[in-house]
Short mmCIF file of C-alpha atoms and ligand atoms in Angstrom, two decimals:
data_model
loop_
_atom_site.label_atom_id
_atom_site.label_comp_id
_atom_site.label_asym_id
_atom_site.label_seq_id
_atom_site.Cartn_x
_atom_site.Cartn_y
_atom_site.Cartn_z
CA UNK M 1449 70.75 -16.83 17.23
CA UNK M 1450 68.22 -15.07 16.00
CA UNK M 1451 64.99 -16.44 14.42
CA UNK M 1452 63.91 -16.84 10.94
CA UNK M 1453 62.04 -18.65 8.45
CA UNK M 1454 63.12 -19.64 4.63
CA UNK M 1455 60.12 -21.33 2.49
CA UNK M 1456 61.71 -22.44 -0.74
CA UNK M 1457 59.39 -23.89 -3.07
CA UNK M 1458 56.91 -25.39 -0.19
CA UNK M 1459 54.00 -27.47 -1.50
CA UNK M 1460 51.04 -29.18 0.01
CA UNK M 1461 49.37 -31.79 -1.17
CA UNK M 1462 46.53 -32.40 0.76
CA UNK M 1463 45.55 -36.46 0.02
CA UNK M 1464 41.69 -36.89 -0.26
CA UNK M 1465 39.92 -39.85 0.99
CA UNK M 1466 36.51 -41.10 0.00
CA UNK M 1467 35.05 -43.75 2.15
CA UNK M 1468 36.34 -46.58 -0.15
CA UNK M 1469 40.45 -45.69 0.49
CA UNK M 1470 39.72 -45.43 4.06
CA UNK M 1471 38.82 -48.98 4.25
CA UNK M 1472 40.73 -51.53 4.40
CA UNK M 1473 38.67 -54.23 3.33
CA UNK M 1474 37.80 -52.81 0.48
CA UNK M 1475 41.97 -51.72 -0.74
CA UNK M 1476 42.01 -55.42 -0.50
CA UNK M 1477 39.49 -56.10 -2.44
CA UNK M 1478 40.88 -54.11 -4.98
CA UNK M 1479 43.61 -55.66 -4.77
CA UNK M 1480 41.80 -58.90 -5.56
CA UNK M 1481 40.04 -57.88 -8.42
CA UNK M 1482 43.08 -57.22 -9.88
CA UNK M 1483 42.74 -53.29 -10.24
CA UNK M 1484 40.22 -52.38 -12.19
CA UNK M 1485 40.57 -49.09 -14.57
CA UNK M 1486 38.61 -46.30 -12.59
CA UNK M 1487 39.61 -43.24 -12.16
CA UNK M 1488 41.21 -43.05 -8.37
CA UNK M 1489 43.12 -46.52 -9.55
CA UNK M 1490 46.51 -46.92 -7.72
CA UNK M 1491 46.14 -42.66 -5.64
CA UNK M 1492 43.33 -40.77 -4.24
CA UNK M 1493 42.03 -37.11 -5.40
CA UNK M 1494 44.38 -34.71 -4.41
CA UNK M 1495 44.21 -30.92 -3.69
CA UNK M 1496 46.59 -28.98 -3.71
CA UNK M 1497 46.53 -26.35 -0.96
CA UNK M 1498 50.27 -24.45 -1.67
CA UNK M 1499 51.79 -24.48 -4.51
CA UNK M 1500 55.44 -23.56 -4.53
CA UNK M 1501 55.42 -21.11 -2.03
CA UNK M 1502 58.95 -19.17 -1.12
CA UNK M 1503 59.74 -16.56 0.97
CA UNK M 1504 62.25 -15.29 3.77
CA UNK M 1505 61.73 -13.78 7.50
CA UNK M 1506 64.13 -12.22 9.04
CA UNK M 1507 63.35 -10.71 12.62
CA UNK M 1508 61.08 -7.03 12.51
CA UNK M 1509 59.19 -8.75 9.44
CA UNK M 1510 55.28 -8.46 10.02
CA UNK M 1511 54.00 -10.77 7.44
CA UNK M 1512 50.19 -10.89 6.80
CA UNK M 1513 48.84 -13.11 4.03
CA UNK M 1514 44.89 -12.71 2.45
CA UNK M 1515 43.01 -14.09 -0.18
CA UNK M 1516 39.94 -15.23 -1.09
CA UNK M 1517 38.62 -18.39 1.06
CA UNK M 1518 40.29 -21.94 0.45
CA UNK M 1519 43.33 -20.10 -0.83
CA UNK M 1520 45.94 -21.67 1.33
CA UNK M 1521 46.17 -18.70 4.55
CA UNK M 1522 45.56 -21.28 7.38
CA UNK M 1523 47.57 -24.45 5.51
CA UNK M 1524 50.21 -21.75 5.17
CA UNK M 1525 50.05 -21.01 8.90
CA UNK M 1526 49.90 -23.99 9.77
CA UNK M 1527 52.58 -25.94 7.82
CA UNK M 1528 54.61 -22.89 9.28
CA UNK M 1529 53.53 -24.85 13.38
CA UNK M 1530 54.47 -27.62 12.22
CA UNK M 1531 51.22 -29.08 11.83
CA UNK M 1532 51.83 -30.44 8.14
CA UNK M 1533 55.28 -31.11 7.03
CA UNK M 1534 55.39 -29.93 3.37
CA UNK M 1535 54.92 -32.42 0.17
CA UNK M 1536 57.66 -30.84 -1.40
CA UNK M 1537 60.25 -28.02 -1.30
CA UNK M 1538 62.28 -26.91 1.50
CA UNK M 1539 61.73 -25.55 4.95
CA UNK M 1540 63.76 -24.12 7.85
CA UNK M 1541 62.45 -22.43 10.73
CA UNK M 1542 64.17 -21.46 13.67
CA UNK M 1543 62.94 -20.38 17.07
CA UNK M 1544 60.12 -21.09 18.97
CA UNK M 1545 56.97 -20.45 17.86
CA UNK M 1546 54.34 -19.19 19.32
CA UNK M 1547 50.08 -20.30 17.26
CA UNK M 1548 47.39 -18.67 18.44
CA UNK M 1549 45.49 -21.10 15.66
CA UNK M 1550 42.43 -22.08 17.72
CA UNK M 1551 43.59 -20.80 21.02
CA UNK M 1552 40.52 -23.23 22.94
CA UNK M 1553 41.98 -26.53 22.05
CA UNK M 1554 43.31 -28.74 24.97
CA UNK M 1555 40.92 -27.16 27.35
CA UNK M 1556 39.21 -29.86 30.01
CA UNK M 1557 35.51 -28.90 30.02
CA UNK M 1558 35.31 -31.05 33.72
CA UNK M 1559 38.49 -29.54 34.84
CA UNK M 1560 38.69 -25.95 37.12
CA UNK M 1561 39.98 -22.51 35.22
CA UNK M 1562 43.61 -23.24 37.61
CA UNK M 1563 43.67 -26.42 36.13
CA UNK M 1564 43.53 -25.73 32.56
CA UNK M 1565 45.91 -23.08 33.11
CA UNK M 1566 48.36 -25.67 34.54
CA UNK M 1567 47.12 -28.01 31.54
CA UNK M 1568 46.92 -25.50 28.69
CA UNK M 1569 50.58 -24.51 29.71
CA UNK M 1570 51.87 -27.84 29.01
CA UNK M 1571 50.38 -28.05 25.73
CA UNK M 1572 52.47 -25.02 24.89
CA UNK M 1573 55.21 -26.41 26.27
CA UNK M 1574 55.70 -24.47 29.39
CA UNK M 1575 57.32 -26.16 32.61
CA UNK M 1576 55.43 -26.33 35.78
CA UNK M 1577 57.49 -24.02 37.64
CA UNK M 1578 57.17 -21.22 33.66
CA UNK M 1579 53.61 -21.94 34.78
CA UNK M 1580 53.06 -21.87 37.97
CA UNK M 1581 54.98 -17.74 37.35
CA UNK M 1582 52.76 -16.57 34.93
CA UNK M 1583 49.49 -18.01 36.44
CA UNK M 1584 48.21 -15.28 38.47
CA UNK M 1585 49.10 -12.74 36.36
CA UNK M 1586 46.64 -14.94 34.10
CA UNK M 1587 43.92 -15.14 36.13
CA UNK M 1588 43.87 -10.88 36.57
CA UNK M 1589 44.02 -10.58 33.35
CA UNK M 1590 41.11 -12.63 32.12
CA UNK M 1591 38.71 -11.34 35.32
CA UNK M 1592 37.30 -14.56 36.51
CA UNK M 1593 37.98 -13.77 39.91
CA UNK M 1594 36.59 -17.00 42.21
CA UNK M 1595 35.15 -18.64 39.21
CA UNK M 1596 38.83 -19.59 38.11
CA UNK M 1597 37.84 -22.51 40.93
CA UNK M 1598 34.94 -23.39 39.00
CA UNK M 1599 35.01 -26.07 36.09
CA UNK M 1600 35.16 -24.51 33.25
CA UNK M 1601 32.05 -25.68 31.54
CA UNK M 1602 30.11 -23.93 34.02
CA UNK M 1603 31.38 -21.13 31.75
CA UNK M 1604 29.36 -18.78 29.82
CA UNK M 1605 31.15 -19.25 26.24
CA UNK M 1606 32.67 -15.60 26.47
CA UNK M 1607 33.91 -16.66 30.31
CA UNK M 1608 36.10 -19.52 28.61
CA UNK M 1609 37.07 -18.03 25.15
CA UNK M 1610 38.70 -14.32 28.20
CA UNK M 1611 39.87 -18.00 29.45
CA UNK M 1612 42.29 -19.07 26.61
CA UNK M 1613 42.44 -15.72 25.42
CA UNK M 1614 44.92 -14.66 28.39
CA UNK M 1615 46.59 -18.37 28.57
CA UNK M 1616 47.23 -18.22 24.74
CA UNK M 1617 48.49 -14.38 24.86
CA UNK M 1618 50.73 -15.06 28.00
CA UNK M 1619 53.27 -16.88 26.16
CA UNK M 1620 57.28 -15.76 24.31
CA UNK M 1621 57.92 -16.48 21.20
CA UNK M 1622 60.34 -15.58 18.36
CA UNK M 1623 57.44 -16.55 15.37
CA UNK M 1624 53.67 -15.90 16.51
CA UNK M 1625 51.12 -17.53 13.88
CA UNK M 1626 47.51 -15.51 14.00
CA UNK M 1627 44.49 -16.84 11.65
CA UNK M 1628 42.97 -14.13 11.92
CA UNK M 1629 43.29 -11.23 14.46
CA UNK M 1630 41.60 -12.39 17.66
CA UNK M 1631 39.12 -10.29 19.69
CA UNK M 1632 36.77 -11.92 22.21
CA UNK M 1633 34.76 -10.77 25.19
CA UNK M 1634 32.28 -7.74 25.89
CA UNK M 1635 32.98 -4.62 25.25
CA UNK M 1636 34.92 -3.69 28.12
CA UNK M 1637 37.40 -6.88 27.36
CA UNK M 1638 37.89 -5.82 24.13
CA UNK M 1639 40.01 -2.94 24.05
CA UNK M 1640 41.70 -4.82 27.02
CA UNK M 1641 42.45 -7.91 25.06
CA UNK M 1642 43.51 -5.23 21.97
CA UNK M 1643 45.95 -3.80 24.26
CA UNK M 1644 47.78 -6.68 25.27
CA UNK M 1645 47.15 -8.59 21.67
CA UNK M 1646 49.40 -5.31 20.27
CA UNK M 1647 51.92 -5.75 22.69
CA UNK M 1648 52.68 -9.56 22.52
CA UNK M 1649 52.37 -8.26 18.96
CA UNK M 1650 55.22 -5.87 19.71
CA UNK M 1651 58.04 -7.27 21.66
CA UNK M 1652 57.54 -11.10 19.21
CA UNK M 1653 60.34 -10.66 16.83
CA UNK M 1654 58.47 -12.35 14.47
CA UNK M 1655 54.66 -12.23 13.05
CA UNK M 1656 53.03 -13.96 10.70
CA UNK M 1657 48.84 -13.64 10.58
CA UNK M 1658 46.31 -14.15 7.86
CA UNK M 1659 43.60 -12.00 7.80
CA UNK M 1660 40.48 -10.84 5.44
CA UNK M 1661 40.77 -7.08 6.79
CA UNK M 1662 42.46 -4.66 4.85
CA UNK M 1663 43.04 -2.59 7.84
CA UNK M 1664 44.17 -4.77 10.00
CA UNK M 1665 46.81 -6.44 7.62
CA UNK M 1666 47.58 -2.44 6.99
CA UNK M 1667 47.74 -1.95 10.73
CA UNK M 1668 50.01 -4.62 11.63
CA UNK M 1669 52.11 -5.91 8.89
CA UNK M 1670 55.27 -4.40 7.47
CA UNK M 1671 54.49 -7.25 4.33
CA UNK M 1672 51.44 -8.97 2.43
CA UNK M 1673 51.31 -11.11 0.43
CA UNK M 1674 48.21 -12.18 -1.39
CA UNK M 1675 47.13 -16.02 -2.07
CA UNK M 1676 45.95 -17.45 -4.69
CA UNK M 1677 45.53 -21.19 -5.39
CA UNK M 1678 48.05 -22.15 -3.16
CA UNK M 1679 50.24 -19.60 -5.12
CA UNK M 1680 51.31 -16.35 -4.47
CA UNK M 1681 50.32 -13.63 -6.53
CA UNK M 1682 51.38 -10.34 -5.05
CA UNK M 1683 53.00 -9.52 -2.58
CA UNK M 1684 53.90 -5.92 -1.30
CA UNK E 114 63.90 -39.45 8.31
CA UNK E 115 65.83 -42.05 10.13
CA UNK E 116 66.68 -39.14 12.63
CA UNK E 117 63.23 -37.65 13.15
CA UNK E 118 61.73 -40.67 13.53
CA UNK E 119 64.24 -41.38 16.96
CA UNK E 120 63.82 -37.53 17.95
CA UNK E 121 60.16 -38.28 17.94
CA UNK E 122 60.29 -41.07 20.55
CA UNK E 123 63.44 -39.52 22.61
CA UNK E 124 61.95 -36.27 22.74
CA UNK E 125 58.34 -37.72 23.72
CA UNK E 126 60.24 -39.51 26.60
CA UNK E 127 61.61 -36.73 28.16
CA UNK E 128 58.49 -35.25 28.31
CA UNK E 129 57.18 -37.02 31.00
CA UNK E 130 55.72 -34.11 32.66
CA UNK E 131 53.18 -33.80 29.48
CA UNK E 132 52.03 -37.26 28.93
CA UNK E 133 52.29 -38.32 32.64
CA UNK E 134 49.56 -35.16 33.38
CA UNK E 135 47.82 -35.84 30.12
CA UNK E 136 47.60 -39.45 31.06
CA UNK E 137 46.15 -38.81 34.59
CA UNK E 138 43.61 -36.09 33.20
CA UNK E 139 42.26 -38.78 31.14
CA UNK E 140 41.23 -40.57 33.81
CA UNK E 141 40.50 -38.19 36.31
CA UNK E 142 37.96 -36.65 33.67
CA UNK E 143 36.12 -40.18 33.32
CA UNK E 144 35.62 -40.18 37.39
CA UNK E 145 35.61 -36.26 37.85
CA UNK E 146 31.78 -36.28 38.75
CA UNK E 147 31.38 -39.69 40.73
CA UNK E 148 32.82 -39.81 44.96
CA UNK E 149 34.47 -42.58 44.72
CA UNK E 150 36.82 -41.26 41.92
CA UNK E 151 39.20 -43.76 40.59
CA UNK E 152 38.86 -46.36 43.03
CA UNK E 153 35.07 -47.75 41.39
CA UNK E 154 38.61 -49.35 39.10
CA UNK E 155 39.78 -51.01 42.18
CA UNK E 156 35.50 -51.46 43.05
CA UNK E 157 34.50 -52.40 39.57
CA UNK E 158 37.30 -55.65 39.55
CA UNK E 159 36.80 -56.43 42.80
CA UNK E 160 33.43 -57.57 42.26
CA UNK E 161 33.78 -59.19 38.96
CA UNK E 162 36.71 -60.97 39.76
CA UNK E 163 34.74 -61.99 43.10
CA UNK E 164 31.90 -63.17 41.34
CA UNK E 165 33.02 -64.79 38.10
CA UNK E 166 35.79 -66.94 40.61
CA UNK E 167 33.30 -68.63 42.78
CA UNK E 168 30.77 -69.16 40.20
CA UNK E 169 33.79 -70.73 37.72
CA UNK E 170 35.23 -72.13 40.16
CA UNK E 171 31.96 -74.44 40.76
CA UNK E 172 32.00 -75.08 37.07
CA UNK E 173 35.74 -75.88 36.13
CA UNK E 174 35.40 -77.87 40.21
CA UNK E 175 38.35 -76.09 41.09
CA UNK E 176 39.86 -74.91 44.02
CA UNK E 177 39.31 -71.69 45.00
CA UNK E 178 41.81 -70.66 46.95
CA UNK E 179 44.58 -71.65 44.10
CA UNK E 180 41.75 -70.29 41.46
CA UNK E 181 40.57 -67.07 42.74
CA UNK E 182 44.53 -66.02 43.12
CA UNK E 183 45.20 -67.35 39.38
CA UNK E 184 42.12 -65.08 38.13
CA UNK E 185 42.54 -61.66 39.49
CA UNK E 186 46.59 -61.83 37.99
CA UNK E 187 44.48 -63.34 34.63
CA UNK E 188 42.24 -60.61 34.54
CA UNK E 189 43.66 -57.69 35.36
CA UNK E 190 46.68 -58.40 32.84
CA UNK E 191 44.25 -59.04 30.05
CA UNK E 192 42.34 -56.24 31.55
CA UNK E 193 46.08 -53.98 30.53
CA UNK E 194 46.79 -56.06 27.52
CA UNK E 195 43.27 -55.74 25.91
CA UNK E 196 43.41 -51.89 26.44
CA UNK E 197 46.80 -51.18 25.55
CA UNK E 198 46.15 -53.12 22.22
CA UNK E 199 42.20 -51.81 21.70
CA UNK E 200 43.50 -48.62 22.27
CA UNK E 201 45.73 -48.02 19.65
CA UNK E 202 44.08 -48.22 17.04
CA UNK E 203 42.28 -44.91 17.66
CA UNK E 204 45.71 -43.75 19.82
CA UNK E 205 46.21 -40.31 16.50
CA UNK E 206 42.22 -39.73 16.05
CA UNK E 207 41.26 -39.32 19.65
CA UNK E 208 44.47 -37.01 19.40
CA UNK E 209 43.12 -35.34 16.19
CA UNK E 210 42.79 -31.36 17.62
CA UNK E 211 45.84 -31.61 19.26
CA UNK E 212 47.72 -32.89 16.49
CA UNK E 213 46.39 -30.31 14.31
CA UNK E 214 47.25 -27.55 16.11
CA UNK E 215 50.38 -27.81 18.86
CA UNK E 216 52.12 -29.85 16.81
CA UNK E 217 54.53 -32.15 19.23
CA UNK E 218 56.52 -35.33 18.68
CA UNK E 219 53.78 -38.29 17.97
CA UNK E 220 55.13 -40.77 20.76
CA UNK E 221 54.00 -38.72 23.27
CA UNK E 222 50.02 -39.36 22.15
CA UNK E 223 51.08 -43.33 22.34
CA UNK E 224 52.44 -42.85 26.23
CA UNK E 225 50.04 -40.66 27.41
CA UNK E 226 47.46 -43.58 26.41
CA UNK E 227 49.99 -45.97 27.82
CA UNK E 228 50.58 -43.93 31.15
CA UNK E 229 47.06 -44.17 31.61
CA UNK E 230 46.72 -47.99 31.41
CA UNK E 231 49.67 -48.27 33.73
CA UNK E 232 47.36 -45.70 36.14
CA UNK E 233 44.76 -48.08 35.73
CA UNK E 234 46.11 -51.18 36.18
CA UNK E 235 48.07 -50.17 39.86
CA UNK E 236 44.02 -49.27 40.93
CA UNK E 237 43.21 -52.76 39.61
CA UNK E 238 46.44 -54.08 41.54
CA UNK E 239 44.99 -53.57 45.07
CA UNK E 240 42.79 -56.09 44.14
CA UNK E 241 45.61 -58.70 43.45
CA UNK E 242 46.93 -57.97 46.54
CA UNK E 243 44.21 -57.98 48.02
CA UNK E 244 43.61 -61.73 46.64
CA UNK E 245 47.60 -62.83 47.64
CA UNK E 246 47.12 -61.97 50.85
CA UNK E 247 43.83 -63.65 51.71
CA UNK E 248 44.88 -66.76 50.22
CA UNK E 249 48.55 -66.73 51.32
CA UNK E 250 50.24 -66.37 48.01
CA UNK E 251 53.96 -66.71 48.13
CA UNK E 252 55.82 -66.02 44.91
CA UNK E 253 59.14 -66.67 46.30
CA UNK E 254 61.60 -64.79 44.21
CA UNK E 255 59.46 -64.69 41.70
CA UNK E 256 58.34 -61.49 42.92
CA UNK E 257 61.61 -59.91 41.72
CA UNK E 258 60.23 -60.23 37.73
CA UNK E 259 57.20 -59.00 38.53
CA UNK E 260 58.57 -55.17 37.67
CA UNK E 261 60.13 -57.20 34.25
CA UNK E 262 57.34 -58.38 33.56
CA UNK E 263 55.03 -55.17 33.24
CA UNK E 264 58.22 -53.42 31.52
CA UNK E 265 58.05 -55.86 29.01
CA UNK E 266 54.11 -55.36 28.46
CA UNK E 267 55.06 -51.61 28.03
CA UNK E 268 57.17 -52.11 25.54
CA UNK E 269 55.63 -54.27 23.63
CA UNK E 270 52.37 -51.85 23.56
CA UNK E 271 54.53 -49.11 23.17
CA UNK E 272 55.44 -50.58 19.59
CA UNK E 273 51.58 -52.50 18.82
CA UNK E 274 50.81 -48.82 19.70
CA UNK E 275 52.63 -47.62 16.88
CA UNK E 276 52.34 -49.33 14.09
CA UNK E 277 48.22 -49.71 14.82
CA UNK E 278 48.01 -46.61 15.37
CA UNK E 279 49.66 -45.40 12.20
CA UNK E 280 47.59 -48.29 10.43
CA UNK E 281 44.54 -47.47 11.94
CA UNK E 282 45.25 -43.68 11.32
CA UNK E 283 45.06 -44.55 7.40
CA UNK E 284 42.85 -47.40 7.38
CA UNK E 285 39.10 -46.63 9.60
CA UNK E 286 38.35 -50.10 10.47
CA UNK E 287 41.32 -51.31 11.81
CA UNK E 288 39.40 -50.42 15.11
CA UNK E 289 36.79 -52.74 14.36
CA UNK E 290 38.73 -55.86 13.59
CA UNK E 291 40.97 -55.46 16.58
CA UNK E 292 38.25 -55.12 18.76
CA UNK E 293 36.52 -58.37 17.01
CA UNK E 294 40.05 -60.84 17.54
CA UNK E 295 40.40 -58.99 20.61
CA UNK E 296 37.43 -60.76 21.68
CA UNK E 297 37.81 -63.78 20.42
CA UNK E 298 41.23 -63.91 22.07
CA UNK E 299 39.93 -63.55 25.62
CA UNK E 300 38.65 -66.91 25.05
CA UNK E 301 41.56 -68.76 23.36
CA UNK E 302 44.00 -67.20 25.83
CA UNK E 303 44.64 -68.43 29.82
CA UNK E 304 42.58 -66.19 31.53
CA UNK E 305 40.08 -68.00 32.99
CA UNK E 306 41.00 -71.33 32.10
CA UNK E 307 44.68 -72.64 33.05
CA UNK E 308 45.91 -74.58 30.34
CA UNK E 309 47.52 -77.12 33.34
CA UNK E 310 44.01 -78.11 32.97
CA UNK E 311 43.62 -78.81 29.56
CA UNK E 312 44.55 -82.33 28.89
CA UNK E 313 45.24 -82.08 25.55
CA UNK E 314 47.42 -79.01 24.63
CA UNK E 315 46.18 -77.61 21.31
CA UNK E 316 49.30 -76.32 18.85
CA UNK E 317 47.27 -73.01 18.68
CA UNK E 318 47.41 -72.29 22.53
CA UNK E 319 51.46 -71.26 22.41
CA UNK E 320 51.16 -69.78 18.37
CA UNK E 321 49.24 -67.25 20.83
CA UNK E 322 51.22 -64.33 21.54
CA UNK E 323 48.98 -63.73 24.84
CA UNK E 324 49.10 -67.04 25.47
CA UNK E 325 53.00 -65.81 26.64
CA UNK E 326 52.41 -62.22 28.56
CA UNK E 327 49.45 -64.51 30.46
CA UNK E 328 52.08 -67.06 31.23
CA UNK E 329 55.21 -64.56 32.24
CA UNK E 330 52.75 -62.34 34.54
CA UNK E 331 51.67 -65.44 36.38
CA UNK E 332 55.56 -66.45 36.93
CA UNK E 333 56.17 -63.28 38.68
CA UNK E 334 53.15 -63.21 40.52
CA UNK E 335 51.85 -66.54 42.32
CA UNK E 336 56.05 -68.32 41.82
CA UNK E 337 56.35 -71.94 40.47
CA UNK E 338 58.29 -72.84 37.77
CA UNK E 339 59.73 -69.91 35.52
CA UNK E 340 59.39 -70.48 31.88
CA UNK E 341 62.15 -69.69 29.75
CA UNK E 342 60.16 -70.08 26.73
CA UNK E 343 57.26 -67.64 27.89
CA UNK E 344 60.35 -64.66 28.39
CA UNK E 345 62.12 -65.35 25.37
CA UNK E 346 59.42 -65.27 23.43
CA UNK E 347 58.07 -61.86 24.73
CA UNK E 348 61.44 -60.02 24.80
CA UNK E 349 61.69 -61.79 21.29
CA UNK E 350 58.42 -60.05 20.39
CA UNK E 351 59.55 -57.19 21.57
CA UNK E 352 62.53 -56.91 19.66
CA UNK E 353 60.90 -57.64 16.24
CA UNK E 354 57.76 -55.96 16.90
CA UNK E 355 60.15 -52.61 17.66
CA UNK E 356 62.02 -53.54 14.64
CA UNK E 357 58.94 -53.36 12.18
CA UNK E 358 57.14 -50.32 13.79
CA UNK E 359 60.17 -48.25 13.94
CA UNK E 360 60.36 -48.32 10.11
CA UNK E 361 56.59 -47.20 9.89
CA UNK E 362 57.36 -43.91 12.16
CA UNK E 363 60.23 -43.19 10.08
CA UNK E 364 58.12 -44.32 6.77
CA UNK E 365 55.03 -42.68 7.76
CA UNK E 366 55.39 -40.52 10.65
CA UNK E 367 55.14 -37.19 8.63
CA UNK E 368 51.90 -38.64 6.50
CA UNK E 369 49.75 -38.83 10.09
CA UNK E 370 48.58 -35.22 10.14
CA UNK E 371 47.48 -35.57 6.98
CA UNK E 372 45.63 -39.16 7.39
CA UNK E 373 43.53 -37.20 10.15
N1 LIG V 1870 42.77 -31.18 6.01
C1 LIG V 1870 42.80 -31.23 4.57
N2 LIG V 1870 41.85 -31.73 3.98
C2 LIG V 1870 41.75 -31.71 3.13
N3 LIG V 1870 41.54 -30.17 2.30
C3 LIG V 1870 42.38 -29.61 2.90
C4 LIG V 1870 42.91 -29.67 4.33
N4 LIG V 1870 42.88 -28.43 4.81
C5 LIG V 1870 42.35 -27.83 3.59
N5 LIG V 1870 42.87 -28.47 3.04
C6 LIG V 1870 42.32 -27.68 1.16
O1 LIG V 1870 43.24 -26.42 1.32
C7 LIG V 1870 42.76 -25.30 0.32
C8 LIG V 1870 43.37 -24.08 1.36
O2 LIG V 1870 42.78 -24.12 2.40
P1 LIG V 1870 42.93 -23.41 4.14
O3 LIG V 1870 42.27 -23.95 4.71
O4 LIG V 1870 44.58 -22.99 3.72
O5 LIG V 1870 42.32 -21.93 2.88
P2 LIG V 1870 42.33 -20.80 3.86
O6 LIG V 1870 42.68 -19.48 3.27
O7 LIG V 1870 42.65 -20.68 4.84
O8 LIG V 1870 40.35 -20.23 3.45
P3 LIG V 1870 39.58 -19.39 4.15
O9 LIG V 1870 39.98 -18.19 4.04
O10 LIG V 1870 38.77 -19.69 4.32
O11 LIG V 1870 40.16 -19.34 6.11
C9 LIG V 1870 41.73 -25.36 0.31
O12 LIG V 1870 41.12 -25.85 -0.76
C10 LIG V 1870 41.07 -26.78 1.51
O13 LIG V 1870 39.72 -27.36 0.34
MG1 LIG V 1871 41.54 -20.14 6.67
#
């Protein structure tokens, strides 16, 4: 079955709990005092991060998201990744998703690079056999050599980014999600990484990427959607 | 909604390589730079049991031959039960990073926590087995009940973690409340003292669910007559608790990420 994404009128409301709402004691006291009228009587303040987003993506589509800070790009990516279930509307996603939203999550600083490849791989949904098959290639690409057996707390920040990048981009998926074009490492590595990321983007059927850079959007994406306060304000 | 909750639990159980590895990782992380590693768990429990055993046997005028096995089983199971409950309140908060980046069924985080505590429990059991051998305690056929007792405790731990995990994510002071309650429960649960040694039984004793968990644990390891009441209460608690916790999961599963 071919991959697709279909969003119909997707709404995401974030409840904002000020400290009193987080506390059970305060909630109970509020009941006990008989619910005085206040600005937030009954519920918390909500922020509508996505407000009626609809679009269709088929294989071959490369969607770029742009818009001001806080316009809802990252939130939309997270909804597509399955982190937040829409509070309103419908979203159907078919296909295996690879998210490059935060590539260093799930790394254990006390564990060695090799162990981290294994850990991250499991978190990304790979089986032990699949991870083993990819391990050598990941180590080679990262260029970490013998450092791969040392705990990653001994790495420089560039070194651990290299490792995270090499693992994250070794995935195979139908849908790729990216928050800003990834760029890591020193001059040599940046070039290598760029090629690897492009190859990954090219072989993945559907891409959704948020970026502030018009050049990157123009180069990589076939469609661009501009968000404004959680709404689509321009498409093309 | 119901299907999604059922699926959450089913697919989590199937993802056992993931939560088993993560649970182990949590333990390794703690002991990584120590030479004894996770054996520290065993060693520190052994020291506690021995010192407390000799001290309290004197204080309570108990025979060390029966008191030390009694205490070691009590302490090991108390450690298991109390950490299952206290860690429940932060089971989703602690996984915030993963939940917000790599979506996976929520019960995986619960199973990771349970698995971690199971491994610690196994390390602690070394002390119990040692004490039992040393004092020649023979549980007889009751020992066949041991796996069932552990399974029932885990089943109860599972629903408690879903329930308290969800509430604790929404209301952040729950963690404090629960850990205070656990501290009080330590004294009213027969961990260090034996219910048999109390002349005037207090009604509150048998209304404490942990009383029955302790009883089934000791039934299976120390022998003696099997308390059907306690086994029944623990089984009923698992059934009832799962009923409530499952409903919570159906209703609030999709809100957990928003509350983090
Ligand atoms: N976890 C959260 N809790 C509450 N509000 C949130 C949360 N995440 C996002 N928001 C709100 O949702 C809106 C959209 O945020 P989002 O991160 O999607 O913006 P963005 O377009 O990615 O911005 P940027 O260009 O800065 O990355 C903002 O108003 C933000 O305050
Ligand atoms: Mg963003």
